[in-house]
Amino acid sequence: MNEKIHHGRNIKRFREMMGIKQEALAHELGDDWSQKKISQLEQKEEVEEELLRQVGEILRIPVEAFQNFDEEQAVNIIANTFNIEKDAFVGNSKPTFHINPLEEIKKLHEEKITLYERMLKEKDEMMGRLEKLLNK
């Protein structure tokens, strides 16, 4: 159940998220690197910490992200955070969400009206008190 985290796959994920090509990463790592060598690196399950540190500096990502990122856990967190239906998953073209943006906007508008009404009531009460003070 406790599978190892695949460092190479995580490097690839983060590199792609940053929009960096393998050739560019190879260039940043130095003359010993090529696109083919980056491809091989991204297939390695475990990558040396020093190399992870170098890649992390280039991508501006902490080493721990490569060492600890677990796609299955991330999908579970996202699914639980956004209340996605059981049949909705990453890659599903039509996930179902329980949040209706129009209802949320309507709720905020009603809260704003309630706040304004309370402020007007407090203003009227304060004006009444001031009038009493002036009439004395």
Short mmCIF file of N, CA and C in Angstrom, two decimals:
data_model
loop_
_atom_site.label_atom_id
_atom_site.label_comp_id
_atom_site.label_asym_id
_atom_site.label_seq_id
_atom_site.Cartn_x
_atom_site.Cartn_y
_atom_site.Cartn_z
N MET A 1 0.83 -1.20 0.00
CA MET A 1 0.00 0.00 0.00
C MET A 1 0.87 1.26 0.00
N ASN A 2 1.96 1.24 0.75
CA ASN A 2 2.84 2.40 0.84
C ASN A 2 3.88 2.32 -0.27
N GLU A 3 3.51 2.73 -1.48
CA GLU A 3 4.42 2.67 -2.62
C GLU A 3 5.44 3.79 -2.53
N LYS A 4 6.63 3.54 -3.15
CA LYS A 4 7.67 4.56 -3.17
C LYS A 4 7.25 5.70 -4.09
N ILE A 5 7.68 6.88 -3.74
CA ILE A 5 7.41 8.04 -4.56
C ILE A 5 8.44 8.08 -5.68
N HIS A 6 8.00 8.31 -6.89
CA HIS A 6 8.85 8.27 -8.08
C HIS A 6 9.43 9.66 -8.33
N HIS A 7 10.69 9.86 -7.94
CA HIS A 7 11.33 11.17 -8.06
C HIS A 7 11.36 11.66 -9.50
N GLY A 8 11.74 10.79 -10.43
CA GLY A 8 11.85 11.19 -11.83
C GLY A 8 10.53 11.68 -12.40
N ARG A 9 9.47 10.95 -12.09
CA ARG A 9 8.14 11.35 -12.56
C ARG A 9 7.76 12.70 -11.97
N ASN A 10 8.13 12.93 -10.71
CA ASN A 10 7.83 14.21 -10.09
C ASN A 10 8.63 15.34 -10.74
N ILE A 11 9.88 15.07 -11.09
CA ILE A 11 10.67 16.09 -11.80
C ILE A 11 9.97 16.45 -13.09
N LYS A 12 9.52 15.42 -13.82
CA LYS A 12 8.84 15.66 -15.10
C LYS A 12 7.57 16.48 -14.89
N ARG A 13 6.77 16.13 -13.89
CA ARG A 13 5.51 16.85 -13.63
C ARG A 13 5.78 18.33 -13.37
N PHE A 14 6.72 18.60 -12.47
CA PHE A 14 7.00 19.99 -12.12
C PHE A 14 7.61 20.75 -13.30
N ARG A 15 8.50 20.07 -14.04
CA ARG A 15 9.11 20.70 -15.21
C ARG A 15 8.02 21.09 -16.21
N GLU A 16 7.08 20.18 -16.46
CA GLU A 16 6.00 20.46 -17.41
C GLU A 16 5.08 21.56 -16.89
N MET A 17 4.81 21.56 -15.58
CA MET A 17 3.97 22.62 -15.01
C MET A 17 4.62 23.99 -15.19
N MET A 18 5.96 24.02 -15.14
CA MET A 18 6.69 25.27 -15.29
C MET A 18 6.86 25.65 -16.76
N GLY A 19 6.47 24.75 -17.66
CA GLY A 19 6.58 25.03 -19.09
C GLY A 19 8.02 25.00 -19.60
N ILE A 20 8.85 24.17 -18.95
CA ILE A 20 10.26 24.09 -19.33
C ILE A 20 10.48 22.79 -20.11
N LYS A 21 11.14 22.89 -21.23
CA LYS A 21 11.43 21.73 -22.07
C LYS A 21 12.64 20.97 -21.51
N GLN A 22 12.74 19.69 -21.87
CA GLN A 22 13.86 18.88 -21.42
C GLN A 22 15.19 19.49 -21.86
N GLU A 23 15.24 20.02 -23.08
CA GLU A 23 16.47 20.62 -23.59
C GLU A 23 16.90 21.80 -22.72
N ALA A 24 15.94 22.61 -22.31
CA ALA A 24 16.25 23.79 -21.50
C ALA A 24 16.78 23.37 -20.14
N LEU A 25 16.17 22.35 -19.54
CA LEU A 25 16.64 21.86 -18.24
C LEU A 25 18.05 21.29 -18.39
N ALA A 26 18.28 20.55 -19.47
CA ALA A 26 19.61 19.99 -19.72
C ALA A 26 20.64 21.11 -19.85
N HIS A 27 20.30 22.16 -20.57
CA HIS A 27 21.21 23.30 -20.76
C HIS A 27 21.56 23.94 -19.41
N GLU A 28 20.54 24.09 -18.55
CA GLU A 28 20.76 24.71 -17.23
C GLU A 28 21.61 23.83 -16.32
N LEU A 29 21.50 22.50 -16.48
CA LEU A 29 22.28 21.59 -15.63
C LEU A 29 23.75 21.52 -16.04
N GLY A 30 24.06 21.89 -17.27
CA GLY A 30 25.46 21.93 -17.68
C GLY A 30 25.76 21.13 -18.93
N ASP A 31 27.03 21.18 -19.33
CA ASP A 31 27.47 20.57 -20.58
C ASP A 31 27.32 19.04 -20.59
N ASP A 32 27.35 18.41 -19.43
CA ASP A 32 27.25 16.95 -19.37
C ASP A 32 25.84 16.46 -19.65
N TRP A 33 24.87 17.36 -19.72
CA TRP A 33 23.47 16.97 -19.84
C TRP A 33 22.95 17.18 -21.26
N SER A 34 21.99 16.32 -21.63
CA SER A 34 21.32 16.41 -22.93
C SER A 34 19.84 16.11 -22.73
N GLN A 35 19.06 16.32 -23.77
CA GLN A 35 17.62 16.02 -23.69
C GLN A 35 17.42 14.55 -23.36
N LYS A 36 18.22 13.69 -23.97
CA LYS A 36 18.10 12.24 -23.75
C LYS A 36 18.42 11.89 -22.29
N LYS A 37 19.43 12.54 -21.73
CA LYS A 37 19.80 12.27 -20.34
C LYS A 37 18.70 12.73 -19.38
N ILE A 38 18.04 13.85 -19.71
CA ILE A 38 16.91 14.32 -18.89
C ILE A 38 15.77 13.31 -18.97
N SER A 39 15.51 12.80 -20.16
CA SER A 39 14.46 11.79 -20.34
C SER A 39 14.75 10.56 -19.47
N GLN A 40 16.02 10.14 -19.44
CA GLN A 40 16.40 8.99 -18.61
C GLN A 40 16.25 9.32 -17.13
N LEU A 41 16.61 10.55 -16.76
CA LEU A 41 16.47 10.99 -15.37
C LEU A 41 15.01 10.92 -14.94
N GLU A 42 14.11 11.35 -15.80
CA GLU A 42 12.69 11.38 -15.47
C GLU A 42 12.07 9.99 -15.37
N GLN A 43 12.82 8.98 -15.78
CA GLN A 43 12.34 7.60 -15.66
C GLN A 43 12.86 6.92 -14.41
N LYS A 44 13.82 7.55 -13.73
CA LYS A 44 14.41 6.96 -12.53
C LYS A 44 13.45 7.11 -11.35
N GLU A 45 13.27 6.01 -10.61
CA GLU A 45 12.40 6.05 -9.43
C GLU A 45 13.05 6.87 -8.32
N GLU A 46 14.36 6.68 -8.14
CA GLU A 46 15.05 7.40 -7.08
C GLU A 46 16.20 8.20 -7.68
N VAL A 47 16.26 9.47 -7.31
CA VAL A 47 17.28 10.38 -7.82
C VAL A 47 18.09 10.88 -6.63
N GLU A 48 19.41 10.99 -6.82
CA GLU A 48 20.30 11.44 -5.76
C GLU A 48 19.88 12.83 -5.28
N GLU A 49 20.05 13.04 -3.99
CA GLU A 49 19.59 14.30 -3.39
C GLU A 49 20.30 15.52 -3.97
N GLU A 50 21.59 15.42 -4.25
CA GLU A 50 22.33 16.55 -4.81
C GLU A 50 21.77 16.94 -6.18
N LEU A 51 21.43 15.96 -7.00
CA LEU A 51 20.86 16.24 -8.31
C LEU A 51 19.45 16.83 -8.15
N LEU A 52 18.68 16.30 -7.19
CA LEU A 52 17.36 16.88 -6.91
C LEU A 52 17.50 18.34 -6.50
N ARG A 53 18.53 18.63 -5.70
CA ARG A 53 18.76 20.00 -5.25
C ARG A 53 19.06 20.92 -6.45
N GLN A 54 19.90 20.44 -7.37
CA GLN A 54 20.23 21.23 -8.55
C GLN A 54 18.99 21.49 -9.42
N VAL A 55 18.21 20.44 -9.65
CA VAL A 55 16.99 20.59 -10.45
C VAL A 55 16.02 21.52 -9.73
N GLY A 56 15.92 21.36 -8.40
CA GLY A 56 15.05 22.22 -7.61
C GLY A 56 15.43 23.69 -7.72
N GLU A 57 16.72 23.98 -7.71
CA GLU A 57 17.18 25.37 -7.84
C GLU A 57 16.80 25.94 -9.21
N ILE A 58 16.96 25.11 -10.25
CA ILE A 58 16.63 25.57 -11.60
C ILE A 58 15.13 25.82 -11.75
N LEU A 59 14.31 24.88 -11.23
CA LEU A 59 12.86 25.00 -11.36
C LEU A 59 12.25 25.86 -10.25
N ARG A 60 13.09 26.23 -9.27
CA ARG A 60 12.64 27.00 -8.09
C ARG A 60 11.56 26.23 -7.33
N ILE A 61 11.88 24.96 -7.07
CA ILE A 61 10.97 24.07 -6.35
C ILE A 61 11.78 23.41 -5.24
N PRO A 62 11.25 23.33 -4.01
CA PRO A 62 11.99 22.68 -2.93
C PRO A 62 12.22 21.19 -3.22
N VAL A 63 13.35 20.69 -2.78
CA VAL A 63 13.70 19.27 -2.98
C VAL A 63 12.61 18.37 -2.40
N GLU A 64 12.02 18.81 -1.30
CA GLU A 64 10.99 18.00 -0.64
C GLU A 64 9.80 17.75 -1.56
N ALA A 65 9.53 18.66 -2.48
CA ALA A 65 8.42 18.47 -3.41
C ALA A 65 8.67 17.26 -4.29
N PHE A 66 9.90 17.10 -4.76
CA PHE A 66 10.23 15.93 -5.59
C PHE A 66 10.19 14.66 -4.76
N GLN A 67 10.61 14.76 -3.51
CA GLN A 67 10.72 13.59 -2.65
C GLN A 67 9.39 13.16 -2.05
N ASN A 68 8.45 14.08 -1.91
CA ASN A 68 7.23 13.77 -1.18
C ASN A 68 5.94 13.83 -1.99
N PHE A 69 5.98 14.40 -3.20
CA PHE A 69 4.75 14.55 -3.96
C PHE A 69 4.21 13.19 -4.38
N ASP A 70 2.96 12.92 -4.00
CA ASP A 70 2.30 11.67 -4.34
C ASP A 70 1.01 12.03 -5.08
N GLU A 71 0.94 11.68 -6.35
CA GLU A 71 -0.19 12.07 -7.19
C GLU A 71 -1.52 11.59 -6.62
N GLU A 72 -1.56 10.37 -6.13
CA GLU A 72 -2.81 9.83 -5.60
C GLU A 72 -3.29 10.64 -4.40
N GLN A 73 -2.37 11.01 -3.51
CA GLN A 73 -2.75 11.83 -2.36
C GLN A 73 -3.23 13.20 -2.82
N ALA A 74 -2.55 13.78 -3.81
CA ALA A 74 -2.94 15.10 -4.32
C ALA A 74 -4.34 15.05 -4.91
N VAL A 75 -4.65 14.00 -5.66
CA VAL A 75 -5.99 13.86 -6.25
C VAL A 75 -7.02 13.72 -5.15
N ASN A 76 -6.71 12.95 -4.10
CA ASN A 76 -7.64 12.80 -2.98
C ASN A 76 -7.88 14.12 -2.28
N ILE A 77 -6.82 14.90 -2.07
CA ILE A 77 -6.96 16.20 -1.41
C ILE A 77 -7.83 17.12 -2.26
N ILE A 78 -7.56 17.17 -3.55
CA ILE A 78 -8.33 18.03 -4.45
C ILE A 78 -9.79 17.59 -4.47
N ALA A 79 -10.01 16.29 -4.59
CA ALA A 79 -11.38 15.77 -4.64
C ALA A 79 -12.14 16.11 -3.36
N ASN A 80 -11.48 15.96 -2.22
CA ASN A 80 -12.15 16.25 -0.95
C ASN A 80 -12.33 17.75 -0.74
N THR A 81 -11.41 18.54 -1.22
CA THR A 81 -11.48 19.99 -1.04
C THR A 81 -12.62 20.59 -1.85
N PHE A 82 -12.80 20.12 -3.07
CA PHE A 82 -13.78 20.71 -3.96
C PHE A 82 -15.08 19.92 -4.04
N ASN A 83 -15.27 18.92 -3.15
CA ASN A 83 -16.50 18.13 -3.12
C ASN A 83 -16.87 17.58 -4.49
N ILE A 84 -15.92 16.96 -5.13
CA ILE A 84 -16.16 16.40 -6.45
C ILE A 84 -16.90 15.07 -6.29
N GLU A 85 -17.89 14.84 -7.13
CA GLU A 85 -18.63 13.58 -7.10
C GLU A 85 -17.69 12.40 -7.29
N LYS A 86 -18.14 11.20 -6.88
CA LYS A 86 -17.31 10.01 -6.99
C LYS A 86 -16.86 9.74 -8.42
N ASP A 87 -17.73 10.02 -9.40
CA ASP A 87 -17.39 9.71 -10.79
C ASP A 87 -16.49 10.77 -11.42
N ALA A 88 -16.23 11.86 -10.70
CA ALA A 88 -15.36 12.91 -11.24
C ALA A 88 -13.93 12.62 -10.82
N PHE A 89 -13.03 12.69 -11.73
CA PHE A 89 -11.63 12.43 -11.44
C PHE A 89 -10.79 13.26 -12.39
N VAL A 90 -9.50 13.33 -12.11
CA VAL A 90 -8.61 14.11 -12.96
C VAL A 90 -8.66 13.50 -14.36
N GLY A 91 -8.94 14.31 -15.34
CA GLY A 91 -9.06 13.83 -16.71
C GLY A 91 -10.50 13.69 -17.15
N ASN A 92 -11.45 13.69 -16.22
CA ASN A 92 -12.86 13.61 -16.58
C ASN A 92 -13.24 14.96 -17.17
N SER A 93 -13.84 14.94 -18.34
CA SER A 93 -14.14 16.20 -19.01
C SER A 93 -15.32 16.94 -18.40
N LYS A 94 -16.15 16.25 -17.62
CA LYS A 94 -17.32 16.91 -17.04
C LYS A 94 -17.46 16.57 -15.56
N PRO A 95 -16.53 17.05 -14.70
CA PRO A 95 -16.69 16.77 -13.28
C PRO A 95 -17.90 17.52 -12.73
N THR A 96 -18.48 16.98 -11.68
CA THR A 96 -19.66 17.59 -11.07
C THR A 96 -19.26 18.24 -9.76
N PHE A 97 -19.54 19.52 -9.63
CA PHE A 97 -19.22 20.25 -8.41
C PHE A 97 -20.52 20.61 -7.71
N HIS A 98 -20.45 20.70 -6.39
CA HIS A 98 -21.64 21.04 -5.60
C HIS A 98 -21.74 22.54 -5.34
N ILE A 99 -20.89 23.32 -5.93
CA ILE A 99 -20.89 24.76 -5.69
C ILE A 99 -21.56 25.45 -6.87
N ASN A 100 -22.60 26.23 -6.57
CA ASN A 100 -23.28 26.99 -7.60
C ASN A 100 -22.85 28.44 -7.43
N PRO A 101 -22.03 28.95 -8.36
CA PRO A 101 -21.50 30.31 -8.20
C PRO A 101 -22.58 31.37 -8.09
N LEU A 102 -23.68 31.20 -8.82
CA LEU A 102 -24.75 32.21 -8.74
C LEU A 102 -25.37 32.23 -7.35
N GLU A 103 -25.54 31.06 -6.75
CA GLU A 103 -26.09 31.00 -5.39
C GLU A 103 -25.13 31.68 -4.40
N GLU A 104 -23.83 31.46 -4.59
CA GLU A 104 -22.84 32.08 -3.70
C GLU A 104 -22.87 33.60 -3.83
N ILE A 105 -22.96 34.10 -5.06
CA ILE A 105 -23.03 35.55 -5.29
C ILE A 105 -24.31 36.11 -4.68
N LYS A 106 -25.42 35.39 -4.86
CA LYS A 106 -26.70 35.82 -4.30
C LYS A 106 -26.61 35.89 -2.77
N LYS A 107 -25.97 34.89 -2.15
CA LYS A 107 -25.81 34.87 -0.71
C LYS A 107 -24.99 36.07 -0.24
N LEU A 108 -23.90 36.37 -0.95
CA LEU A 108 -23.08 37.52 -0.59
C LEU A 108 -23.86 38.83 -0.71
N HIS A 109 -24.67 38.94 -1.77
CA HIS A 109 -25.47 40.14 -1.97
C HIS A 109 -26.48 40.31 -0.83
N GLU A 110 -27.10 39.21 -0.42
CA GLU A 110 -28.07 39.28 0.68
C GLU A 110 -27.39 39.67 1.99
N GLU A 111 -26.17 39.16 2.21
CA GLU A 111 -25.42 39.52 3.41
C GLU A 111 -25.08 41.02 3.40
N LYS A 112 -24.73 41.52 2.21
CA LYS A 112 -24.40 42.94 2.08
C LYS A 112 -25.63 43.81 2.38
N ILE A 113 -26.78 43.43 1.87
CA ILE A 113 -28.02 44.18 2.13
C ILE A 113 -28.33 44.17 3.62
N THR A 114 -28.19 43.01 4.26
CA THR A 114 -28.43 42.91 5.70
C THR A 114 -27.50 43.83 6.47
N LEU A 115 -26.24 43.87 6.07
CA LEU A 115 -25.26 44.73 6.72
C LEU A 115 -25.65 46.20 6.55
N TYR A 116 -26.03 46.61 5.33
CA TYR A 116 -26.44 48.00 5.10
C TYR A 116 -27.66 48.35 5.94
N GLU A 117 -28.63 47.45 6.02
CA GLU A 117 -29.83 47.72 6.82
C GLU A 117 -29.46 47.92 8.29
N ARG A 118 -28.55 47.08 8.80
CA ARG A 118 -28.12 47.21 10.19
C ARG A 118 -27.38 48.53 10.40
N MET A 119 -26.55 48.91 9.44
CA MET A 119 -25.82 50.18 9.56
C MET A 119 -26.78 51.37 9.54
N LEU A 120 -27.81 51.32 8.68
CA LEU A 120 -28.81 52.40 8.64
C LEU A 120 -29.56 52.50 9.95
N LYS A 121 -29.93 51.35 10.52
CA LYS A 121 -30.65 51.33 11.79
C LYS A 121 -29.79 51.95 12.89
N GLU A 122 -28.49 51.57 12.94
CA GLU A 122 -27.59 52.13 13.94
C GLU A 122 -27.42 53.63 13.73
N LYS A 123 -27.36 54.07 12.46
CA LYS A 123 -27.22 55.50 12.17
C LYS A 123 -28.46 56.25 12.67
N ASP A 124 -29.66 55.70 12.41
CA ASP A 124 -30.90 56.34 12.88
C ASP A 124 -30.92 56.43 14.40
N GLU A 125 -30.50 55.35 15.09
CA GLU A 125 -30.47 55.37 16.55
C GLU A 125 -29.48 56.43 17.05
N MET A 126 -28.33 56.52 16.40
CA MET A 126 -27.33 57.51 16.80
C MET A 126 -27.85 58.92 16.57
N MET A 127 -28.54 59.15 15.44
CA MET A 127 -29.10 60.47 15.16
C MET A 127 -30.15 60.83 16.21
N GLY A 128 -30.95 59.85 16.62
CA GLY A 128 -31.94 60.08 17.66
C GLY A 128 -31.29 60.51 18.96
N ARG A 129 -30.22 59.83 19.33
CA ARG A 129 -29.50 60.17 20.57
C ARG A 129 -28.90 61.56 20.48
N LEU A 130 -28.34 61.91 19.32
CA LEU A 130 -27.76 63.25 19.15
C LEU A 130 -28.83 64.32 19.24
N GLU A 131 -30.00 64.07 18.63
CA GLU A 131 -31.10 65.05 18.70
C GLU A 131 -31.53 65.27 20.14
N LYS A 132 -31.60 64.18 20.93
CA LYS A 132 -31.97 64.31 22.34
C LYS A 132 -30.94 65.16 23.09
N LEU A 133 -29.67 64.92 22.81
CA LEU A 133 -28.62 65.69 23.46
C LEU A 133 -28.68 67.17 23.10
N LEU A 134 -28.99 67.47 21.82
CA LEU A 134 -29.08 68.85 21.38
C LEU A 134 -30.30 69.57 21.95
N ASN A 135 -31.37 68.85 22.16
CA ASN A 135 -32.61 69.45 22.67
C ASN A 135 -32.57 69.70 24.17
N LYS A 136 -31.64 69.19 24.87
CA LYS A 136 -31.58 69.37 26.33
C LYS A 136 -31.10 70.73 26.71
#
